Coordinates of C-alpha atoms in Angstrom, one line a residue:
X1 CA 0.0 0.1 0.0
X2 CA 1.1 3.5 -0.7
X3 CA 2.3 5.8 2.2
X4 CA 1.0 8.9 0.5
X5 CA -1.9 10.7 2.1
X6 CA -5.3 10.1 0.7
X7 CA -6.5 13.1 -1.4
X8 CA -10.0 13.9 -2.8
X9 CA -10.6 13.1 -6.4
X10 CA -12.2 16.5 -7.0
X11 CA -9.3 19.1 -7.8
X12 CA -9.5 22.3 -5.6
X13 CA -9.6 25.6 -7.3
X14 CA -6.7 27.3 -5.7
X15 CA -6.2 31.0 -5.9
X16 CA -3.9 30.6 -9.0
X17 CA -6.4 28.2 -11.0
X18 CA -9.6 29.9 -9.9
X19 CA -11.8 31.4 -12.7
X20 CA -13.2 34.7 -11.6
X21 CA -17.0 34.9 -11.7
X22 CA -19.1 37.4 -13.4
X23 CA -19.2 40.5 -11.2
X24 CA -22.7 41.3 -11.7
X25 CA -23.8 37.8 -11.1
X26 CA -22.0 37.8 -7.7
X27 CA -23.3 41.1 -6.8
X28 CA -26.9 40.2 -7.4
X29 CA -26.6 36.8 -5.7
X30 CA -25.1 38.4 -2.6
X31 CA -27.6 41.3 -2.8
X32 CA -30.3 38.8 -2.7
X33 CA -28.9 37.3 0.7
X34 CA -28.4 40.6 2.1
X35 CA -32.1 41.5 1.3
X36 CA -33.3 38.6 2.8
X37 CA -31.6 39.1 6.1
X38 CA -32.7 42.9 5.9
X39 CA -36.2 42.0 5.7
X40 CA -35.9 40.1 8.8
X41 CA -34.2 43.0 10.5
X42 CA -36.8 45.6 9.3
X43 CA -39.9 43.6 10.0
X44 CA -40.3 45.2 13.3
X45 CA -40.6 49.1 12.9
X46 CA -43.8 49.4 10.9
X47 CA -45.6 47.0 13.2
X48 CA -43.9 48.1 16.5
X49 CA -47.2 49.2 18.1
X50 CA -48.8 45.6 17.4
X51 CA -45.9 43.9 18.6
X52 CA -45.8 46.0 22.0
X53 CA -49.4 45.1 22.5
X54 CA -49.1 41.5 21.7
X55 CA -46.0 41.1 24.3
X56 CA -47.3 43.7 26.5
X57 CA -44.1 45.8 26.1
X58 CA -43.4 49.3 27.1
X59 CA -41.7 51.8 24.8
X60 CA -38.2 51.2 26.6
X61 CA -38.2 47.6 26.3
X62 CA -39.5 47.6 22.7
X63 CA -36.7 49.9 21.6
X64 CA -34.3 46.8 22.2
X65 CA -36.0 44.9 19.3
X66 CA -33.9 47.1 17.0
X67 CA -31.0 48.3 19.2
X68 CA -29.9 44.7 19.9
X69 CA -28.9 44.5 16.2
X70 CA -26.3 47.2 16.4
X71 CA -25.1 45.8 19.8
X72 CA -24.6 42.3 18.2
X73 CA -22.6 43.7 15.3
X74 CA -20.0 45.1 17.9
X75 CA -19.5 41.7 19.6
X76 CA -19.7 39.4 16.5
X77 CA -18.0 41.2 13.6
X78 CA -14.5 40.5 14.8
X79 CA -15.1 36.7 15.4
X80 CA -16.9 36.5 12.0
X81 CA -14.0 37.8 10.3
X82 CA -11.7 35.3 11.9
X83 CA -14.1 32.5 11.1
X84 CA -14.2 33.5 7.4
X85 CA -10.5 33.4 7.3
X86 CA -10.5 29.7 8.6
X87 CA -13.6 28.2 7.0
X88 CA -14.2 30.5 4.0
X89 CA -16.4 33.4 3.4
X90 CA -19.1 31.5 1.5
X91 CA -19.6 29.1 4.3
X92 CA -20.0 31.8 6.7
X93 CA -22.5 33.4 4.5
X94 CA -24.6 30.3 4.5
X95 CA -24.2 30.0 8.3
X96 CA -25.5 33.7 8.6
X97 CA -28.6 32.9 6.4
X98 CA -29.1 29.6 8.7
X99 CA -28.8 31.8 11.8
X100 CA -31.4 34.4 10.4
X101 CA -33.8 31.4 10.2
X102 CA -33.0 30.2 13.6
X103 CA -33.6 33.4 15.0
X104 CA -36.9 33.7 13.3
X105 CA -38.1 30.4 14.6
X106 CA -37.1 31.5 18.2
X107 CA -39.1 34.4 17.8
X108 CA -41.9 32.5 16.2
X109 CA -42.3 30.6 19.3
X110 CA -41.7 33.3 21.8
X111 CA -44.3 34.1 24.4
X112 CA -42.3 36.7 26.4
X113 CA -40.6 39.9 25.5
X114 CA -37.4 38.8 26.7
X115 CA -37.3 35.7 24.4
X116 CA -38.4 37.8 21.5
X117 CA -35.5 40.2 22.2
X118 CA -33.2 37.1 22.3
X119 CA -34.4 36.0 18.9
X120 CA -33.4 39.4 17.6
X121 CA -30.1 39.1 19.0
X122 CA -29.8 35.8 17.0
X123 CA -31.0 37.5 13.9
X124 CA -28.5 40.5 14.4
X125 CA -25.7 38.0 14.6
X126 CA -26.6 36.6 11.4
X127 CA -26.8 40.0 9.9
X128 CA -23.4 40.9 11.3
X129 CA -21.9 37.7 9.8
X130 CA -23.3 38.4 6.5
X131 CA -22.3 42.1 6.2
X132 CA -18.7 41.0 7.3
X133 CA -18.3 38.0 5.1
X134 CA -20.1 39.4 1.9
X135 CA -17.1 41.8 1.0
X136 CA -14.5 39.3 1.8
X137 CA -16.3 36.8 -0.7
X138 CA -16.5 39.4 -3.4
X139 CA -12.9 40.1 -2.9
X140 CA -12.0 36.4 -3.6
X141 CA -14.5 35.8 -6.4
X142 CA -14.3 39.0 -8.6
X143 CA -11.3 40.5 -10.4
X144 CA -9.8 43.5 -8.8
X145 CA -10.7 46.0 -11.4
X146 CA -14.4 44.8 -11.0
X147 CA -14.6 44.8 -7.3
X148 CA -16.2 48.5 -7.2
X149 CA -19.1 47.3 -9.5
X150 CA -19.9 44.3 -7.4
X151 CA -19.5 46.1 -4.1
X152 CA -21.9 48.8 -5.5
X153 CA -24.5 46.2 -6.1
X154 CA -24.1 44.3 -3.0
X155 CA -23.8 47.5 -0.8
X156 CA -27.5 48.4 -1.5
X157 CA -29.0 45.3 0.4
X158 CA -29.8 47.2 3.5
X159 CA -31.4 50.0 1.5
X160 CA -33.5 47.6 -0.7
X161 CA -34.4 45.3 2.2
X162 CA -35.5 48.3 4.4
X163 CA -37.5 49.6 1.7
X164 CA -39.4 46.4 0.9
X165 CA -39.9 45.5 4.4
X166 CA -41.4 49.1 5.1
X167 CA -43.8 48.4 2.1
X168 CA -45.0 44.9 2.6
X169 CA -44.6 44.1 6.2
X170 CA -47.8 45.9 7.4
X171 CA -49.8 44.2 4.6
X172 CA -48.5 40.8 5.2
X173 CA -49.0 41.2 9.1
X174 CA -52.6 42.1 8.6
X175 CA -53.0 39.1 6.2
X176 CA -51.4 36.2 7.8
X177 CA -50.4 37.5 11.3
X178 CA -47.4 37.4 13.4
X179 CA -46.6 33.9 12.6
X180 CA -47.2 34.3 8.9
X181 CA -44.8 37.2 8.8
X182 CA -42.0 35.4 10.8
X183 CA -42.3 32.3 8.7
X184 CA -42.5 34.0 5.3
X185 CA -39.3 36.2 5.8
X186 CA -37.5 33.1 7.1
X187 CA -38.4 31.3 3.8
X188 CA -37.0 34.0 1.8
X189 CA -33.7 33.4 3.7
X190 CA -33.8 29.9 3.1
X191 CA -34.2 30.2 -0.7
X192 CA -31.3 32.8 -0.6
X193 CA -29.1 30.2 1.2
X194 CA -29.8 27.7 -1.7
X195 CA -29.2 30.3 -4.5
X196 CA -25.9 31.2 -3.1
X197 CA -24.8 27.6 -2.4
X198 CA -25.4 26.8 -6.1
X199 CA -24.4 29.9 -7.9
X200 CA -21.3 31.1 -6.0
X201 CA -17.9 29.7 -6.1
X202 CA -15.0 30.4 -3.8
X203 CA -11.3 29.7 -4.3
X204 CA -9.4 27.5 -2.0
X205 CA -6.3 28.9 -0.5
X206 CA -3.3 28.5 -3.1
X207 CA -1.1 25.9 -1.8
X208 CA -1.3 23.4 1.1
X209 CA -0.2 24.3 4.6
X210 CA 2.5 21.6 4.4
X211 CA 4.2 23.4 1.5
X212 CA 5.2 26.3 3.9
X213 CA 7.5 26.4 6.8
X214 CA 6.2 27.3 10.3
X215 CA 8.1 30.5 10.0
X216 CA 6.6 31.5 6.8
X217 CA 3.1 30.8 8.0
X218 CA 3.6 32.8 11.1
X219 CA 4.9 35.7 9.0
X220 CA 2.1 35.5 6.7
X221 CA -0.8 35.2 9.3
X222 CA -2.8 38.4 9.4
X223 CA -2.5 40.3 12.5
X224 CA -5.0 42.9 13.9
X225 CA -2.2 45.4 14.5
X226 CA -1.5 45.6 10.8
X227 CA -5.2 46.8 10.3
X228 CA -4.8 49.9 12.5
X229 CA -3.0 52.4 10.3
X230 CA -3.1 56.1 9.9
X231 CA -5.4 55.7 6.9
X232 CA -7.7 53.0 8.4
X233 CA -8.3 55.1 11.5
X234 CA -9.3 58.2 9.4
X235 CA -11.5 55.8 7.4
X236 CA -13.2 54.5 10.4
X237 CA -14.2 58.1 11.5
X238 CA -15.8 58.7 8.2
X239 CA -17.4 55.4 8.0
X240 CA -18.9 55.8 11.7
X241 CA -20.1 59.3 10.9
X242 CA -22.0 58.0 7.7
X243 CA -23.7 55.3 9.7
X244 CA -24.7 57.9 12.5
X245 CA -26.4 60.2 9.7
X246 CA -28.1 57.1 8.2
X247 CA -29.7 55.8 11.5
X248 CA -30.4 59.4 12.5
X249 CA -32.5 59.6 9.4
X250 CA -34.1 56.1 9.5
X251 CA -34.9 56.2 13.1
X252 CA -36.2 59.7 13.8
X253 CA -37.2 61.6 10.5
X254 CA -40.7 59.9 10.3
X255 CA -41.4 60.9 13.9
X256 CA -40.2 64.5 13.4
X257 CA -42.3 65.0 10.3
X258 CA -45.3 63.3 11.7
X259 CA -45.0 65.8 14.7
X260 CA -45.4 68.5 12.1
X261 CA -48.5 67.1 10.5
X262 CA -47.1 64.7 7.9
X263 CA -48.9 61.5 7.2
X264 CA -47.3 58.4 8.6
X265 CA -47.2 56.6 5.3
X266 CA -45.5 59.9 3.6
X267 CA -43.0 60.5 6.4
X268 CA -41.9 56.8 6.1
X269 CA -41.5 57.3 2.4
X270 CA -39.4 60.4 2.9
X271 CA -37.0 58.6 5.2
X272 CA -36.4 55.6 3.0
X273 CA -36.6 57.5 -0.4
X274 CA -32.7 58.1 -0.3
X275 CA -32.2 54.3 0.4
X276 CA -34.4 53.5 -2.5
X277 CA -32.3 55.8 -4.9
X278 CA -29.1 54.0 -3.9
X279 CA -30.4 51.3 -6.0
X280 CA -29.0 53.4 -8.8
X281 CA -26.4 55.6 -7.2
X282 CA -24.5 52.9 -5.3
X283 CA -23.9 50.7 -8.3
X284 CA -23.4 53.8 -10.8
X285 CA -20.7 55.0 -8.3
X286 CA -19.0 51.7 -8.3
X287 CA -18.9 51.5 -12.1
X288 CA -17.5 55.1 -12.4
X289 CA -14.9 54.3 -9.7
X290 CA -13.8 51.1 -11.6
X291 CA -13.6 53.0 -15.0
X292 CA -11.5 55.9 -13.7
X293 CA -9.6 54.1 -11.0
X294 CA -10.5 56.6 -8.4
X295 CA -12.4 55.9 -5.2
X296 CA -11.7 58.7 -2.7
X297 CA -13.1 61.6 -4.7
X298 CA -16.5 60.0 -5.0
X299 CA -16.4 58.8 -1.3
X300 CA -15.5 62.3 -0.2
X301 CA -18.3 63.8 -2.4
X302 CA -20.8 61.4 -0.8
X303 CA -19.8 61.9 2.8
X304 CA -19.8 65.7 2.2
X305 CA -23.6 65.9 1.6
X306 CA -24.8 63.6 4.5
X307 CA -24.5 66.1 7.2
X308 CA -26.2 69.1 5.5
X309 CA -29.0 66.8 4.0
X310 CA -29.7 65.3 7.6
X311 CA -29.9 68.9 9.0
X312 CA -32.3 69.9 6.3
X313 CA -34.5 66.8 6.8
X314 CA -34.6 67.6 10.5
X315 CA -35.5 71.2 10.2
X316 CA -37.6 71.8 7.1
X317 CA -40.9 70.6 5.8
X318 CA -41.1 72.4 2.4
X319 CA -39.5 72.1 -1.0
X320 CA -35.9 72.0 0.5
X321 CA -36.7 68.9 2.3
X322 CA -37.4 67.2 -1.0
X323 CA -34.0 68.6 -2.4
X324 CA -32.2 67.0 0.4
X325 CA -33.9 63.8 -0.2
X326 CA -32.8 63.7 -3.8
X327 CA -29.3 65.0 -3.2
X328 CA -28.7 62.4 -0.4
X329 CA -30.3 59.6 -2.6
X330 CA -28.2 60.4 -5.8
X331 CA -25.0 61.4 -4.0
X332 CA -24.7 60.5 -0.4
X333 CA -25.9 56.9 -0.8
X334 CA -23.6 56.4 -3.7
X335 CA -21.0 56.1 -0.9
X336 CA -22.6 52.8 0.3
X337 CA -20.4 50.7 -2.1
X338 CA -17.7 53.1 -2.2
X339 CA -16.9 52.4 1.6
X340 CA -16.7 48.7 0.9
X341 CA -14.4 49.0 -2.1
X342 CA -12.4 51.9 -0.9
X343 CA -11.5 50.1 2.5
X344 CA -10.0 47.4 0.5
X345 CA -7.6 49.8 -1.4
X346 CA -6.1 51.1 2.0
X347 CA -5.3 47.7 3.7
X348 CA -1.5 47.1 3.9
X349 CA -2.2 43.7 2.1
X350 CA -4.9 41.7 0.7
X351 CA -4.5 38.7 3.1
X352 CA -5.8 41.1 5.9
X353 CA -9.2 41.4 4.2
X354 CA -10.9 38.8 6.4
X355 CA -10.0 40.1 9.9
X356 CA -10.1 43.9 8.5
X357 CA -13.8 43.3 7.4
X358 CA -14.7 42.2 10.9
X359 CA -13.0 45.6 12.4
X360 CA -14.9 47.6 9.8
X361 CA -18.3 46.1 10.6
X362 CA -17.6 46.8 14.4
X363 CA -17.3 50.3 13.5
X364 CA -20.5 50.1 11.5
X365 CA -22.2 48.9 14.5
X366 CA -20.8 51.6 16.9
X367 CA -21.9 54.2 14.3
X368 CA -25.4 52.8 14.1
X369 CA -25.7 52.6 17.9
X370 CA -24.7 56.1 18.2
X371 CA -27.3 57.0 15.4
X372 CA -29.9 56.0 17.7
X373 CA -29.0 56.6 21.3
X374 CA -26.8 59.6 20.9
X375 CA -29.1 61.2 18.5
X376 CA -32.0 60.4 20.8
X377 CA -30.2 62.3 23.5
X378 CA -29.5 65.2 21.2
X379 CA -33.3 65.4 20.4
X380 CA -34.3 65.5 24.1
X381 CA -37.0 63.4 25.9
X382 CA -39.7 64.8 23.7
X383 CA -37.8 64.7 20.5
X384 CA -38.2 68.3 19.9
X385 CA -34.7 69.7 19.6
X386 CA -34.5 69.2 15.9
X387 CA -32.4 72.2 15.2
X388 CA -29.8 71.3 17.8
X389 CA -29.7 67.8 16.7
X390 CA -29.5 68.7 13.2
X391 CA -26.7 71.1 13.8
X392 CA -24.6 68.7 15.6
X393 CA -25.2 65.8 13.0
X394 CA -24.1 68.4 10.4
X395 CA -20.8 69.2 12.0
X396 CA -20.1 65.6 12.5
X397 CA -20.6 65.1 8.8
X398 CA -17.9 67.6 8.0
X399 CA -15.5 66.0 10.5
X400 CA -16.2 62.6 8.7
X401 CA -15.7 64.3 5.3
X402 CA -12.3 65.9 6.4
X403 CA -11.4 62.5 7.9
X404 CA -11.8 60.6 4.5
X405 CA -10.1 63.7 2.5
X406 CA -7.0 63.1 4.5
X407 CA -6.6 59.4 3.7
X408 CA -3.2 59.2 1.7
X409 CA -3.2 55.9 0.2
X410 CA -6.8 55.4 -1.3
X411 CA -6.7 56.2 -5.1

């Protein structure tokens, strides 16, 4: 008998032999996965009062049904990056969709508010794993000069998912009730998992571990201290501020407008309209960036308008409000994919992508958490300090813009 170790008859596609996939196909498939989890995330806001009544929850307790998502990302993102490095980003994406289904099933059988909040934490972990591993998978499956296009498509998952959820959740809830809604959105996640499993291929690492010495492997192993550079710190400031602006709009603009006489449906549309426009602006920015080979100017332009647009949406109810909606949608939300692709350009080496994405999503979670709790504090207990809160957010927007403009290594 041979002493050679047994090997699989199916050849592995290493980094050297792997044939890159169509960037649009990869973007659309991963977009579907992201939308599936976003539907689960945003199924709560439009039926919050009904959920509060069903589970006998007060407003403070009910707020955790959304806030737990941002907290989950702070704790789960970095481990998710490590797991993607060890097991592969595609496998972790499938795990994320599976966790989303598990979380939905826990919520389906919940009879107490604490169990429902726990289910949301599991769903939040799923969302964090998906947002961490999606960009890693894109970087591995798509040619470098097409990453901007694919990131631009994938990057709109949250905007598309939140918009669809806002539009269909009330109707589904009224038609089939709590159980039907939870099962229906979980079924979408199951379909997304099957589609991704069939259509996406991820290359195996080039070369077997035995071919490298222990010294070489130790030298090549990504380390978190490599991720923290002058440019990445500046990037994190800009990215955190972008998420503060985003959550400040999604969380509070509908309430602010309703206090001034706007119809609930119209106020909800105004807050989500910029996200809807990102369906055009984010992929377009990605295509432009790939064509011209420049990312920083587009990212700075997107960040520059976020603060002023948030201020206008907090303080105006007339035509200027609609101008801010359009400008944010067509320019500001173009930065969604740019943040993902631009981040990959400033990492010291490509091998850092898996752990670096975990750090990035942790920063995103911090920004989104501040976008709810910090902004709520700025607005005051009655949510009436619109001018003050809008001014602070606008100043933060300019700080974020300056931070991105100071990055040196981003083309």
